[in-house]
XYZ file of C-alpha atoms in Angstrom:
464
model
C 0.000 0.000 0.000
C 1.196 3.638 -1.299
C 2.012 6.079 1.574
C 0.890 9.481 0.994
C 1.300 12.582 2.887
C -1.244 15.429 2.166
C 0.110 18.945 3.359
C -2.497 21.354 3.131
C -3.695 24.316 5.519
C -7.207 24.093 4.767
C -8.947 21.381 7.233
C -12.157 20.802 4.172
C -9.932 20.753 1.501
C -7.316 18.362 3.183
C -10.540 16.081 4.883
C -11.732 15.299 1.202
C -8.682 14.373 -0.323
C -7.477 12.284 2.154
C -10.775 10.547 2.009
C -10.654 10.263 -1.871
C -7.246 8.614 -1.353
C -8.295 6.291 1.520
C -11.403 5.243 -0.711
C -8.440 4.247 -3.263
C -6.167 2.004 -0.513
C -3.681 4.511 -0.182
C -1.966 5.059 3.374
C -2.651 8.726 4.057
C -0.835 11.308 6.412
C -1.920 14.966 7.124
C 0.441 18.171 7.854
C -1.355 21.796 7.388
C 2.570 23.229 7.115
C 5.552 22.243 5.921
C 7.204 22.374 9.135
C 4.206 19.900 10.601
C 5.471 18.033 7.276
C 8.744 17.854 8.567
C 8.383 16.741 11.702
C 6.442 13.521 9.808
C 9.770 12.640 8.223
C 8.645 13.248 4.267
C 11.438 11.162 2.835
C 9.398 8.176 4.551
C 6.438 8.479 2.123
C 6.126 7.095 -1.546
C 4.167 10.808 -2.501
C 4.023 14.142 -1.236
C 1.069 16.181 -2.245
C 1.400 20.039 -1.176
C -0.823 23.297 -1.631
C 1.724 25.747 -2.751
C 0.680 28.302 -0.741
C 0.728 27.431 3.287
C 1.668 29.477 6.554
C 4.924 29.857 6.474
C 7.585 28.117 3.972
C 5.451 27.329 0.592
C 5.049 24.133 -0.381
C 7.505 24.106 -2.582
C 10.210 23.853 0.092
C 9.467 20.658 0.582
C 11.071 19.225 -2.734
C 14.271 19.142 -1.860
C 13.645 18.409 1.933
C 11.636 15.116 0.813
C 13.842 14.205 -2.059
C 13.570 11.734 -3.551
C 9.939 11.823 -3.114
C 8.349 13.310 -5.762
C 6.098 16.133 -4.326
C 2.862 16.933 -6.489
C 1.854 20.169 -6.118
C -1.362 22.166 -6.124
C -2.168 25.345 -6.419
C -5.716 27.503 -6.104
C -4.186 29.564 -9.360
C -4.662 28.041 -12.806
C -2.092 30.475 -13.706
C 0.866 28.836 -16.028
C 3.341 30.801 -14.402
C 2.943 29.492 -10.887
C 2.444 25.955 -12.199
C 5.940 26.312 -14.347
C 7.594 27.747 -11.694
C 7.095 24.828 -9.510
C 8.166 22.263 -12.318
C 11.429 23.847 -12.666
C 12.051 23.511 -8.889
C 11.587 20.178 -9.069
C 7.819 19.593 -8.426
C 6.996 15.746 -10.467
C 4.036 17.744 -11.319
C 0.723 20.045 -10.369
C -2.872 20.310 -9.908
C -5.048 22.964 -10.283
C -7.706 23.447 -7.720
C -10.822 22.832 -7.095
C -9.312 19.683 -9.147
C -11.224 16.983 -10.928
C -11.134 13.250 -8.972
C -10.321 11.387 -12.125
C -7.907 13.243 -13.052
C -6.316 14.111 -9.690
C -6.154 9.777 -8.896
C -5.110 9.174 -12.572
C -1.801 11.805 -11.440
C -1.150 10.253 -8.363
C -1.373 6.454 -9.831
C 0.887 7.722 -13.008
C 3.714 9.252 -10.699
C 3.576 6.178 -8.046
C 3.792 3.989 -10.682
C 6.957 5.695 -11.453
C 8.691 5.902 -8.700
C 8.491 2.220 -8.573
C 10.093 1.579 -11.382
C 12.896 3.760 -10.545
C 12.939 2.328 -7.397
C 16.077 0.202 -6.483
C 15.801 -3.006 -5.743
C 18.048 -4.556 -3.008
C 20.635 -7.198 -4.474
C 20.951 -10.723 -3.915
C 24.021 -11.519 -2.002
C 25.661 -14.717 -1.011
C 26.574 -14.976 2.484
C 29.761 -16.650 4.044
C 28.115 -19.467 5.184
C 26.430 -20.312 1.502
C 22.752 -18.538 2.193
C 21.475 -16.325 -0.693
C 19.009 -13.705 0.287
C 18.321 -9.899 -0.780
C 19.383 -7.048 1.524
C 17.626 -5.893 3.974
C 16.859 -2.008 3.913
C 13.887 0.532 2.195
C 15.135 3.916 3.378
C 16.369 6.569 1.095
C 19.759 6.072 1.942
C 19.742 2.169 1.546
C 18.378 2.861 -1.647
C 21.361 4.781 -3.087
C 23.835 2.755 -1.782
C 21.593 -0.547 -4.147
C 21.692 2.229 -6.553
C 25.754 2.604 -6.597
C 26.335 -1.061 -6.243
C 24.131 -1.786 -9.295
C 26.061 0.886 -11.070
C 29.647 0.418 -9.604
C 29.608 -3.996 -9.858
C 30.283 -3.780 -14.027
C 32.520 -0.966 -13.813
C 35.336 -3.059 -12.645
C 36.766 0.113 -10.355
C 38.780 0.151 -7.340
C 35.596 0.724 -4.182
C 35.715 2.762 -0.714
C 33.189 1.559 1.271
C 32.881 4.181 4.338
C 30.798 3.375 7.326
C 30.784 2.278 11.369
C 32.027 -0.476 12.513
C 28.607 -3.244 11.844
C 26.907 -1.697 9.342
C 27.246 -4.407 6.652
C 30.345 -3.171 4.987
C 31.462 -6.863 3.775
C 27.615 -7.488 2.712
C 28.402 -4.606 -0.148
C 31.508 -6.091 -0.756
C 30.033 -9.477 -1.441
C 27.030 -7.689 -3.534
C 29.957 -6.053 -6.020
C 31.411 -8.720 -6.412
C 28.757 -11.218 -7.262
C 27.413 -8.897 -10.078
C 30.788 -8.111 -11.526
C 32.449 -9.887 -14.266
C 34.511 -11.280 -11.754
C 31.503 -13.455 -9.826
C 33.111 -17.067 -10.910
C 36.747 -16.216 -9.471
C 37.416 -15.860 -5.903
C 36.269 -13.253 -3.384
C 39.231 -12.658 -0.501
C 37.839 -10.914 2.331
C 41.021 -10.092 5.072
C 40.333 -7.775 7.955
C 43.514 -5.889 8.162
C 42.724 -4.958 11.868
C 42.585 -8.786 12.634
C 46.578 -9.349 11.663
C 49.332 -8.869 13.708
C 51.518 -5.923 12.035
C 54.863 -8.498 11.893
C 52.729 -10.440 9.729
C 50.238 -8.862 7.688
C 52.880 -8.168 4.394
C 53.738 -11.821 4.431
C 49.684 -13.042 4.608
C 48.673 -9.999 1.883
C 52.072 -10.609 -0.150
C 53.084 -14.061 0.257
C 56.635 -14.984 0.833
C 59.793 -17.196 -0.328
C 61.507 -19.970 2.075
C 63.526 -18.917 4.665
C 62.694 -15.326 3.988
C 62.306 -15.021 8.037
C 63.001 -16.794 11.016
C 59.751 -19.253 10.602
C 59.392 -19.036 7.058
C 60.332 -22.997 6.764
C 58.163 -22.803 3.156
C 56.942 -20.243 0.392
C 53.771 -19.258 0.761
C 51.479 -17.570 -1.304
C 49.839 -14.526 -0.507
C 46.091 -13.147 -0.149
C 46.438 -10.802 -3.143
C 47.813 -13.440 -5.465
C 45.255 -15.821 -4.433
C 42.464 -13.833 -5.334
C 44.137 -13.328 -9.226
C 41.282 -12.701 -11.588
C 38.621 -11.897 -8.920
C 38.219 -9.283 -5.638
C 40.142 -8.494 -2.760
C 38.440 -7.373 -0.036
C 40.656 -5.255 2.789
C 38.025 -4.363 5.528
C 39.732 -1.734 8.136
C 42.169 -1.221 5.481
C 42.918 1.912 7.646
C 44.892 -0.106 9.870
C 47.227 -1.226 7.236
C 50.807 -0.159 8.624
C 52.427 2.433 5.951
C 54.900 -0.161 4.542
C 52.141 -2.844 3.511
C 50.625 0.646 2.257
C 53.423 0.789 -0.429
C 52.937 -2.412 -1.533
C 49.899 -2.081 -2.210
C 49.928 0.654 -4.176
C 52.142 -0.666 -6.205
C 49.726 -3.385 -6.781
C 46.977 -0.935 -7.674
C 49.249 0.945 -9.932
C 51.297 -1.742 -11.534
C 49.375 -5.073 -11.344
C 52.742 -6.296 -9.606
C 53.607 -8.203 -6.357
C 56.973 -9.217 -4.999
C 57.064 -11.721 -2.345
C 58.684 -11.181 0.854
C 62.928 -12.462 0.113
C 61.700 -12.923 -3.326
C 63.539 -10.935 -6.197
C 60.744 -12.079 -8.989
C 58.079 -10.125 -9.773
C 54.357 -11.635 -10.386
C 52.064 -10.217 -12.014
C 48.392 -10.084 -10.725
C 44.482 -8.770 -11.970
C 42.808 -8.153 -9.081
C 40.092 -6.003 -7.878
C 40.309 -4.181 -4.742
C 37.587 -3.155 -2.634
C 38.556 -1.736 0.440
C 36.384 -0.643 3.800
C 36.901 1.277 6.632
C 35.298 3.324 9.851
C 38.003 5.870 10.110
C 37.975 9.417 7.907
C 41.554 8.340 5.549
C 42.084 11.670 4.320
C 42.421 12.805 7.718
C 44.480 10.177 8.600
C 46.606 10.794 5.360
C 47.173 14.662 7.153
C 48.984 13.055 10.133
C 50.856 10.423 8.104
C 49.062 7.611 9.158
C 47.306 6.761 5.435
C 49.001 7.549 2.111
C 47.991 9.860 0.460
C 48.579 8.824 -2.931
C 46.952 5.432 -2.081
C 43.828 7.179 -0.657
C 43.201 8.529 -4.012
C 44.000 5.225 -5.671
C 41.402 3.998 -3.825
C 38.723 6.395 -3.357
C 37.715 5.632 -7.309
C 33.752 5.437 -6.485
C 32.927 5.543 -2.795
C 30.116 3.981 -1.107
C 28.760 5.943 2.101
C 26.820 3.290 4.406
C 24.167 4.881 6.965
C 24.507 3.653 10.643
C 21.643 1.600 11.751
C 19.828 4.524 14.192
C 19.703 6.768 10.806
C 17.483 4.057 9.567
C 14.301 4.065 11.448
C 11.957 2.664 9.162
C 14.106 -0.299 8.419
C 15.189 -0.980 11.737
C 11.891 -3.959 12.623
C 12.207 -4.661 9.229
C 15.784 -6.009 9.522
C 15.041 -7.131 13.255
C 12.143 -9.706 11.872
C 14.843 -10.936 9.324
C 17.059 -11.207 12.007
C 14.959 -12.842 14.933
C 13.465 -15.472 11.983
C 17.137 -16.596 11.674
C 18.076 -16.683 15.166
C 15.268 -18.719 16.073
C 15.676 -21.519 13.552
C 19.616 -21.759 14.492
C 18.547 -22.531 17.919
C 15.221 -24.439 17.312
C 12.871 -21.726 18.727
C 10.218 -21.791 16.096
C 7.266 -19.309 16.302
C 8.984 -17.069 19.312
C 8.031 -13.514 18.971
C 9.261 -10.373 20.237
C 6.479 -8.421 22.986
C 5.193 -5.215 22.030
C 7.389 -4.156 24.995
C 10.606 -5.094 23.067
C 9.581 -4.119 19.647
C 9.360 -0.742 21.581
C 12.840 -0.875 22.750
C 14.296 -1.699 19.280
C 13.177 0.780 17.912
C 14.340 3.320 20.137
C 17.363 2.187 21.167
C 20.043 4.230 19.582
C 22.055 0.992 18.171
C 25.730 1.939 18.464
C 27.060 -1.398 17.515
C 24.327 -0.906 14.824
C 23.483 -4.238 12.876
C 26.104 -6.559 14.305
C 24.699 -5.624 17.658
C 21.020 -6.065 16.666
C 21.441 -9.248 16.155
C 23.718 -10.221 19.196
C 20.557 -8.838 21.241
C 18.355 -11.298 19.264
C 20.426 -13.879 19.540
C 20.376 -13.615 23.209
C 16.509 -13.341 23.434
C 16.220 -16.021 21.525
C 18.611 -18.132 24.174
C 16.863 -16.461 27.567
C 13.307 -16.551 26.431
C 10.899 -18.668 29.048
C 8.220 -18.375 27.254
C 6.546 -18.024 23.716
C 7.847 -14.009 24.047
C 10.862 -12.307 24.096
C 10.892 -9.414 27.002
C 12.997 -6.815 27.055
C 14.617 -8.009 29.842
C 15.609 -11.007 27.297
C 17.471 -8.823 25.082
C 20.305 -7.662 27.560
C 20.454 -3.855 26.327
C 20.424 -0.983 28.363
C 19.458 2.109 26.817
C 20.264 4.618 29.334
C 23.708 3.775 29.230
C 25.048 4.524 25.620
C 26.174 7.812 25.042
C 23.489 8.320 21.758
C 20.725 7.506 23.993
C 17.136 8.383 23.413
C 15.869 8.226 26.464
C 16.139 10.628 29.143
C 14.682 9.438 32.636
C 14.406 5.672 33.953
C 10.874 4.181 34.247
C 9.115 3.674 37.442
C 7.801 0.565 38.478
C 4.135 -0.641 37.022
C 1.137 -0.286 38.883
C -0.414 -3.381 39.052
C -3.735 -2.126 37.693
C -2.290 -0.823 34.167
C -4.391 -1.824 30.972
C -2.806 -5.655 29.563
C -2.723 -6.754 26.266
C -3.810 -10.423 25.467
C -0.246 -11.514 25.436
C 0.296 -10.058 29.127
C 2.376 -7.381 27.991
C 1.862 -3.938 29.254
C 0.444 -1.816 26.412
C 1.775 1.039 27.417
C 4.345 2.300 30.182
C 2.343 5.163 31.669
C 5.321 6.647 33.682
C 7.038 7.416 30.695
C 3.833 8.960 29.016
C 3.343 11.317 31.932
C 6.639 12.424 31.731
C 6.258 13.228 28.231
C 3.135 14.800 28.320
C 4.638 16.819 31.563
C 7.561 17.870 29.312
C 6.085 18.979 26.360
C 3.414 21.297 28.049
C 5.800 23.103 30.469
C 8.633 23.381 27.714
C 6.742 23.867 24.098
C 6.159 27.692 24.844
C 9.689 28.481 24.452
C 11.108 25.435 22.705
C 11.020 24.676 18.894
C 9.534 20.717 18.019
C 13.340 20.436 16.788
C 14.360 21.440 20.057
C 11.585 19.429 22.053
C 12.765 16.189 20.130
C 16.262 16.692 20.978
C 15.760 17.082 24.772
C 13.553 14.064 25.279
C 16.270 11.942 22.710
C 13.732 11.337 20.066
C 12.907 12.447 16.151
C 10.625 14.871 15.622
C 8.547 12.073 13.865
C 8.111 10.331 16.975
C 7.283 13.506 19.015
C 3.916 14.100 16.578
C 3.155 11.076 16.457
C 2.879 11.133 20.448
C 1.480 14.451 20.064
C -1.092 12.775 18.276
C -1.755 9.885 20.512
C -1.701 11.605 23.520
C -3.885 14.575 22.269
C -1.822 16.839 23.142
C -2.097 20.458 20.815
C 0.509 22.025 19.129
C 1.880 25.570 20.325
C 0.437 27.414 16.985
C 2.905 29.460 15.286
C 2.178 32.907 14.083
C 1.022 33.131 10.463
C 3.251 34.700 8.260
C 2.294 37.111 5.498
C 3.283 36.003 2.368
C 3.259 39.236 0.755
């Protein structure tokens, strides 16, 4: 189902049309501003639909604030100059108001239909253990990084993948190099962090007998071994500045030399390289070559840490749990409402890696047919990105109980908020509001919403 967000000041106009959508099965949202719009996260949606003219920023602000969402505008003037105008900021395209239904549905179904098929679709990738399955991810930013590896794979290029430590930088890895040319020769993943620095040349290199004390035989090294297919050098920012060389001569020659070897052996390798740390900062204190930064920074891939993925974060915890529960035999545990609650706002600074560690050991401690958050073993107020801001008190025994037992909602914590917002909204911006209480400003209205709780309202600006 299509999700839609409607931003329009008038309470009639925006009524109908979200009930002409609804009537259609489309997933509809309401803002009457663009900063209410905003605070709903636009880039979420599949459509933005904005009057042009609204208190405050028009509505064509939000074009390049909800990009890549195509934002359909309308407009109460038929004129062709305001309609132009929006198409060449960007606007997919208008309406004119009071606007036809057939025509106005026929719009909306022509752009959704495509943005779909412009939408990227998550690659296949073969994991270490043998398992083939897509990757997991729907946000914006997980869409250009399927984007860049569908582009980048053929290209045959040397590839920087930047991101944190657990974000799935050997997944992309895997992904480039299973739709590249190269997919039938070997894929040599070495974590250059993982190596002792007295060895690492001879494991990358190779080397001849008796090269070293220890060196009873030749050996052949990691880049060699992976001739005619991809070499993957995750935390290649550890790589001490003499290994460095080497490989850039590699990268610039095709040529390896083993260690007490005076032969040179020729090699076709791709390189794709990952790392947490900023390199050209590290090539500004010596630590990282320069030249070699460059030599590798050829197309670079920019992975988004797991709490900058909201909407993807159950998504990827379902995949997750599934897994965990059929390596230990736990078929058909699920996680409590409770716990689902405490994914989602737990800041994740071990992001994937340690999403599934926590699954894996609620899937071990679970008595029962749920996993509690107890179960899980994380404890939010502790990390230093934490969301929340004040421990909970104990339950009264009288709150409301789901059908599974679970507490549907933990009324402390909703006091608190409510409490917060009304003493602090008077001279705090919702930006500002979010950041205090360790939340997005998504989550705040949607609160706002469930708790009933009115927005401040902001002077109306004149738009002369």
């Amino acid at each position: 189902m299509s999700r839609i967000l409607i931003v329009e000041d008038e309470a009639i106009i925006r009524t109908a049309l979200r009930r002409l959508l609804e009537r259609h099965d489309y997933q509809v949202s309401e803002a009457g501003s663009v900063d209410e719009a905003l605070a709903l996260e636009p880039r979420g949606f599949d459509l933005v639909i904005s009057d042009l003219r609204l208190p405050g920023e028009p509505g064509t602000d939000l074009i390049e604030q909800a990009a890549p969402v195509p934002v359909l505008i309308m407009t109460s003037y038929a004129s062709m100059r305001s309609a132009v105008e929006s198409l060449k900021q960007g606007a997919v395209d208008y309406v004119a108001k009071p606007f036809d239904h057939d025509e106005l549905l026929e719009t909306v179904a022509r752009v959704l239909h495509q943005q779909s098929s412009h939408r990227a679709q998550p690659p296949d990738v073969t994991d270490a253990g043998g398992s083939r399955q897509p990757m997991i991810g729907e946000c914006p930013a997980m869409q250009s990084v399927y984007t860049r590896i569908r582009k980048t794979a053929p290209a045959d290029v040397t590839v920087l993948i930047q991101g944190e430590s657990g974000t799935g930088k050997e997944l992309v890895a895997r992904a480039i190099h299973q739709q590249s040319q190269r997919t039938h020769a070997p894929l040599i993943c070495v974590n250059c962090a993982a190596i002792p620095e007295t060895l690492i040349e001879s494991e990358l290199f190779g080397h001849e007998k008796g090269a070293f004390t220890g060196a009873s035989a030749a050996r052949t090294g990691l880049v060699e071994a992976a001739d005619g297919g991809t070499l993957f050098l995750d935390e290649i920012g550890e790589l001490p500045l003499d290994a460095q060389a080497r490989l850039l001569r590699v990268l610039q020659e095709g040529e390896i030399r083993r260690i007490g070897s005076v032969e040179t052996r020729h090699v076709d390798v791709r390189l794709i390289a990952a790392t947490h740390r900023d390199l050209r900062a590290l090539s500004k204190t010596g630590e990282f070559r320069l030249d070699l930064y460059y030599r590798l920074n050829v197309m670079q891939i920019d992975l988004p840490p797991l709490r900058e993925r909201e909407d993807d974060i159950l998504l990827i915890t379902d995949v997750l749990l599934e897994k965990a529960c059929g390596r230990h035999q736990r078929e058909g545990l699920r996680l409590s409402r409770a716990a689902r609650r405490e994914i989602r706002d737990y800041p994740w600074p071990g992001n994937v890696r340690e999403l599934e560690n926590a699954l894996e050991r609620g899937v071990i401690l679970a008595e029962g047919h749920l996993i509690h958050p107890d179960d899980l073993g994380l404890h939010p107020n502790s990390t230093p990105h934490s969301r929340s801001i004040v421990e909970p008190r104990p339950i009264a025994t009288d709150q409301a109980l789901d059908e599974e037992g679970n507490v549907e909602e933990d009324l402390s914590l909703e006091d608190y908020f409510q409490h917060f917002v009304l003493e602090h909204q008077d001279h705090m911006s919702e930006t500002e509001l979010a950041q205090k209480l360790g939340i997005s400003r998504k989550c705040l209205w949607e609160r706002r919403q469930r708790l009933g709780i009115p927005r401040k309202k902001q002077a109306r600006r004149s738009n002369a």
